[in-house]
Coordinates of C-alpha atoms in Angstrom, one line a residue:
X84 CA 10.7 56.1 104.1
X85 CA 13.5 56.9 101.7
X86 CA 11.7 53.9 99.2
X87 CA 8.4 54.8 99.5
X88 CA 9.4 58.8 98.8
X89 CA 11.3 58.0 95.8
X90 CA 8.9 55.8 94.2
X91 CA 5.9 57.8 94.9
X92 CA 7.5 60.8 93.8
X93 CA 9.2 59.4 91.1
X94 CA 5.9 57.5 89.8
X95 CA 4.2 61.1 89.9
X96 CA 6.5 62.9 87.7
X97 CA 6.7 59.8 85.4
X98 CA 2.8 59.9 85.0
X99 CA 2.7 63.2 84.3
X100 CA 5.4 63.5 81.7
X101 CA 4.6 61.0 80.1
X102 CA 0.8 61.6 79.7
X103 CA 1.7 64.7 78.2
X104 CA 4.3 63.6 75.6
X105 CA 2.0 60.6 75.2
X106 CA -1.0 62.9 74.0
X107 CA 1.5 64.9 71.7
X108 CA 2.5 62.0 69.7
X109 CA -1.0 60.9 69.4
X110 CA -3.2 63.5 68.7
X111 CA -0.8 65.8 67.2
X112 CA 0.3 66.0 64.1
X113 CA 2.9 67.5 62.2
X114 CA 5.3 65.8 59.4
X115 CA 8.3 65.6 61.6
X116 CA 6.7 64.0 64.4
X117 CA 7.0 60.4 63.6
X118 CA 10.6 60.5 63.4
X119 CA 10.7 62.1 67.0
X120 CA 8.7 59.3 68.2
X121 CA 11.1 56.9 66.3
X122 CA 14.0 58.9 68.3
X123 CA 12.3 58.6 71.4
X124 CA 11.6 54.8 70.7
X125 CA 15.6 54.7 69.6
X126 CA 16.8 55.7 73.4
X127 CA 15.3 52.3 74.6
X128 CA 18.4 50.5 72.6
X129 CA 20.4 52.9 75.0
X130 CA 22.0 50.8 78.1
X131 CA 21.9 52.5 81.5
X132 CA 25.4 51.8 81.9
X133 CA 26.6 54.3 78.5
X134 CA 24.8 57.1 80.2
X135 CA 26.1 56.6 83.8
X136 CA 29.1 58.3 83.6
X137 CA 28.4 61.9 81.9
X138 CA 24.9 61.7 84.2
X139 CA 27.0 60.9 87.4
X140 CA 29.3 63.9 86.2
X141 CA 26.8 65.7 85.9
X142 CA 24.7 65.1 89.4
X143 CA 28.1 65.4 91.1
X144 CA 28.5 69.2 89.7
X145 CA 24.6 70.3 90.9
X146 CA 25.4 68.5 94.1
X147 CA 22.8 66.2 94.1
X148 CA 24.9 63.0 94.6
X149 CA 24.0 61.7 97.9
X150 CA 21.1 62.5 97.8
X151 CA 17.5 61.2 96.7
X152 CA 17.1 63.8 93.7
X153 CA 19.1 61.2 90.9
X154 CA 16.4 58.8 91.8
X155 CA 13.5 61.2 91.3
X156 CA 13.8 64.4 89.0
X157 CA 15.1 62.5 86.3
X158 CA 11.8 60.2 86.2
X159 CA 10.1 63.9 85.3
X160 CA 11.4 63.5 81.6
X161 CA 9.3 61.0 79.9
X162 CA 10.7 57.8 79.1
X163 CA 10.2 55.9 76.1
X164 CA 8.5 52.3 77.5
X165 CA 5.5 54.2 79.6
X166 CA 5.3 57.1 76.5
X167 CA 4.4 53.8 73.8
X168 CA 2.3 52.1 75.6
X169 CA 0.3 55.4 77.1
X170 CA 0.4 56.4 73.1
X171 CA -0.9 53.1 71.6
X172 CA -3.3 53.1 73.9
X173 CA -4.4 56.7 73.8
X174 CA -4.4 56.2 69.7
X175 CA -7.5 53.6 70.2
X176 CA -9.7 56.6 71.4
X177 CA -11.9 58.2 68.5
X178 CA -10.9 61.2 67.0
X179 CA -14.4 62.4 66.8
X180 CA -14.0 63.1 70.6
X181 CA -11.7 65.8 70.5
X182 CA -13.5 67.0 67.5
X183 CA -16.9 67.3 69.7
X184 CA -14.8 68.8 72.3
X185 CA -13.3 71.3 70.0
X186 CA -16.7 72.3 68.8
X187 CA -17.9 73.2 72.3
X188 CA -15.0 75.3 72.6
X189 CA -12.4 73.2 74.9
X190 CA -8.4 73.8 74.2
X191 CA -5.6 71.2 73.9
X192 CA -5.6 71.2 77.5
X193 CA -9.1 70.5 78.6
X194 CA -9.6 67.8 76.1
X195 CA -6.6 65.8 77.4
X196 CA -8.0 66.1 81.2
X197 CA -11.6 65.7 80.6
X198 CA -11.8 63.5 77.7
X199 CA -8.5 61.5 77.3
X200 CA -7.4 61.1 80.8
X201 CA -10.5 59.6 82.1
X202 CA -11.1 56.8 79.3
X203 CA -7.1 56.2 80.1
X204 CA -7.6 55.2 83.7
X205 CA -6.5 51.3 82.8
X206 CA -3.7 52.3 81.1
X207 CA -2.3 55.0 83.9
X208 CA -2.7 52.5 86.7
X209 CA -0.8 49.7 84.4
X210 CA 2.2 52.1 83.8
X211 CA 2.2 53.7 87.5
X212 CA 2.3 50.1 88.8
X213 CA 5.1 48.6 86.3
X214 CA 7.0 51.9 87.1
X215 CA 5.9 51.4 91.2
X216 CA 7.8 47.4 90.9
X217 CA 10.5 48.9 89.0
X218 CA 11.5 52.2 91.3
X219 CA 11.1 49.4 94.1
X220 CA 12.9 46.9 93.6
X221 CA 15.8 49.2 92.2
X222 CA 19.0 48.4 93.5
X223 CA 21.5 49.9 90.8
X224 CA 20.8 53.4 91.0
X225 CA 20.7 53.8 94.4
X226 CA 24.2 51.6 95.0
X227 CA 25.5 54.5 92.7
X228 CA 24.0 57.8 93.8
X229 CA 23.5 57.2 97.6
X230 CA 26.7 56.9 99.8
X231 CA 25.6 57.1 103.3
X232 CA 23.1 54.5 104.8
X233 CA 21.1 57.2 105.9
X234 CA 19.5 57.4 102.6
X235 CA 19.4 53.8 101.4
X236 CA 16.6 53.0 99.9
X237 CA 15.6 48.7 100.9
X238 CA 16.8 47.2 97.7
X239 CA 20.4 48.4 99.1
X240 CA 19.5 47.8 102.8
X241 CA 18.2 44.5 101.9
X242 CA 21.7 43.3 100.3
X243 CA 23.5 45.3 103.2
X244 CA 21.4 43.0 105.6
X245 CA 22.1 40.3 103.1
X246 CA 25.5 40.4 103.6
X247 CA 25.8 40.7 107.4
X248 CA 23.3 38.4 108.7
X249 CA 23.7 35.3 106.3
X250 CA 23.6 33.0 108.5
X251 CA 20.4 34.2 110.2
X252 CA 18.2 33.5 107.3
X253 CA 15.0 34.0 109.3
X254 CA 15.7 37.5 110.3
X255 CA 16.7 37.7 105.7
X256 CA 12.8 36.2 105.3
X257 CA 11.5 38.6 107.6
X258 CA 12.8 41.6 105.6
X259 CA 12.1 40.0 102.9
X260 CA 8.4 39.7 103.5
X261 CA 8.1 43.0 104.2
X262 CA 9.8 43.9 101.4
X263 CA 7.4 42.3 98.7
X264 CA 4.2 43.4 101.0
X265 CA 3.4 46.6 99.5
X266 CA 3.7 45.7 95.7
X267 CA 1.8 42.6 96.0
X268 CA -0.9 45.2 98.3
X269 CA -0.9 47.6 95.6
X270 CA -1.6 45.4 93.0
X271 CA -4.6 43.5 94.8
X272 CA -6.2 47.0 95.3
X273 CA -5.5 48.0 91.4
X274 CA -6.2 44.5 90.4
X275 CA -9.1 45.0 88.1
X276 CA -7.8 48.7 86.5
X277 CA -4.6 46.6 85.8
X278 CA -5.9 43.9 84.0
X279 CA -8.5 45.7 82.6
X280 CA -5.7 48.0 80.8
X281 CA -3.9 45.2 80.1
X282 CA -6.9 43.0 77.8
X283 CA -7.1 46.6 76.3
X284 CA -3.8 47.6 74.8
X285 CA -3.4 43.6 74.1
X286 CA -6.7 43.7 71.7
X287 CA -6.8 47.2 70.9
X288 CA -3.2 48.2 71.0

């Protein structure tokens, strides 16, 4: 429960931060906003484990260590990986859209949810799945911000099981199984969005 709440969440806020920063960098235009994007590229370079101590500090001061917040507010703040690829992708859309748009009176807003999110269905499903495979199968964050078993999320209870039932490794391939069940279900579902998004940003990106 604790899994499937912080990746759904988590993949929520992600898609919807980074959409919006996405269509900022790429419809946008102002002449200091290439270097932001370069910035925003520059925190990929970043490791997790520089950050980890001043954001730990901090989590532990708003009382949120412990709990499943780390694991899900911070995924609300675009990241750089999902921002690129939504922005290359976005970027192969025709300007003369949002022009049309304009001239039939739509805002900034409406043009991003009527004109740019639909054509970037491929795209959205291929950076909600990536970020679905990566929130889990996450094991270091949790080890870090959850203490108690009550809020383990399975990456964690997986090694935990790991760990005490080595010898038993039928009941491990059990879990196991039903660890890897849901991304491979997901990704049979959003099989043809996924690759479709894929061939695109490859050929168009």
């Amino acid at each position: 429960t604790n899994t499937l709440l912080v990746t759904f969440l988590g993949m929520a806020g992600m898609l919807f931060s980074c959409t919006l920063v996405a269509y900022g960098f790429s419809r946008f235009r102002a002449r200091w906003i290439n270097a932001l994007f370069l910035l925003l590229l520059s925190t990929i370079m970043l490791p997790s484990q520089v950050r980890l101590i001043p954001i730990y500090i901090l989590f532990q001061q708003l009382g949120w260590v412990n709990t499943l917040l780390p694991l899900i507010v911070p995924q609300f703040f675009a990241n750089a990986y999902d921002v690129f690829l939504l922005r290359q992708f976005i970027m192969t859309m025709p300007l003369e859209l949002d022009d049309a748009a304009r001239i039939d009176g739509a805002n900034p807003l409406e043009i991003l949810l009527y004109i740019i999110l639909p054509q970037a269905r491929p795209a959205l499903v291929s950076v909600a799945i990536f970020h679905f495979l990566y929130a889990w199968n996450d094991f270091y964050e949790p080890l870090i911000f959850l203490h108690t078993k009550e809020h383990w999320t399975l990456a964690v209870g997986l090694q935990t099981f790991d760990s005490l039932y080595t010898i038993n490794t039928h009941l491990i391939m059990a879990v196991s199984v039903l660890m890897i069940v849901p991304p491979i279900v997901l990704f049979f579902l959003a099989q043809r969005i996924f690759t479709q998004g894929v061939v695109f940003s490859g050929v168009k990106g």
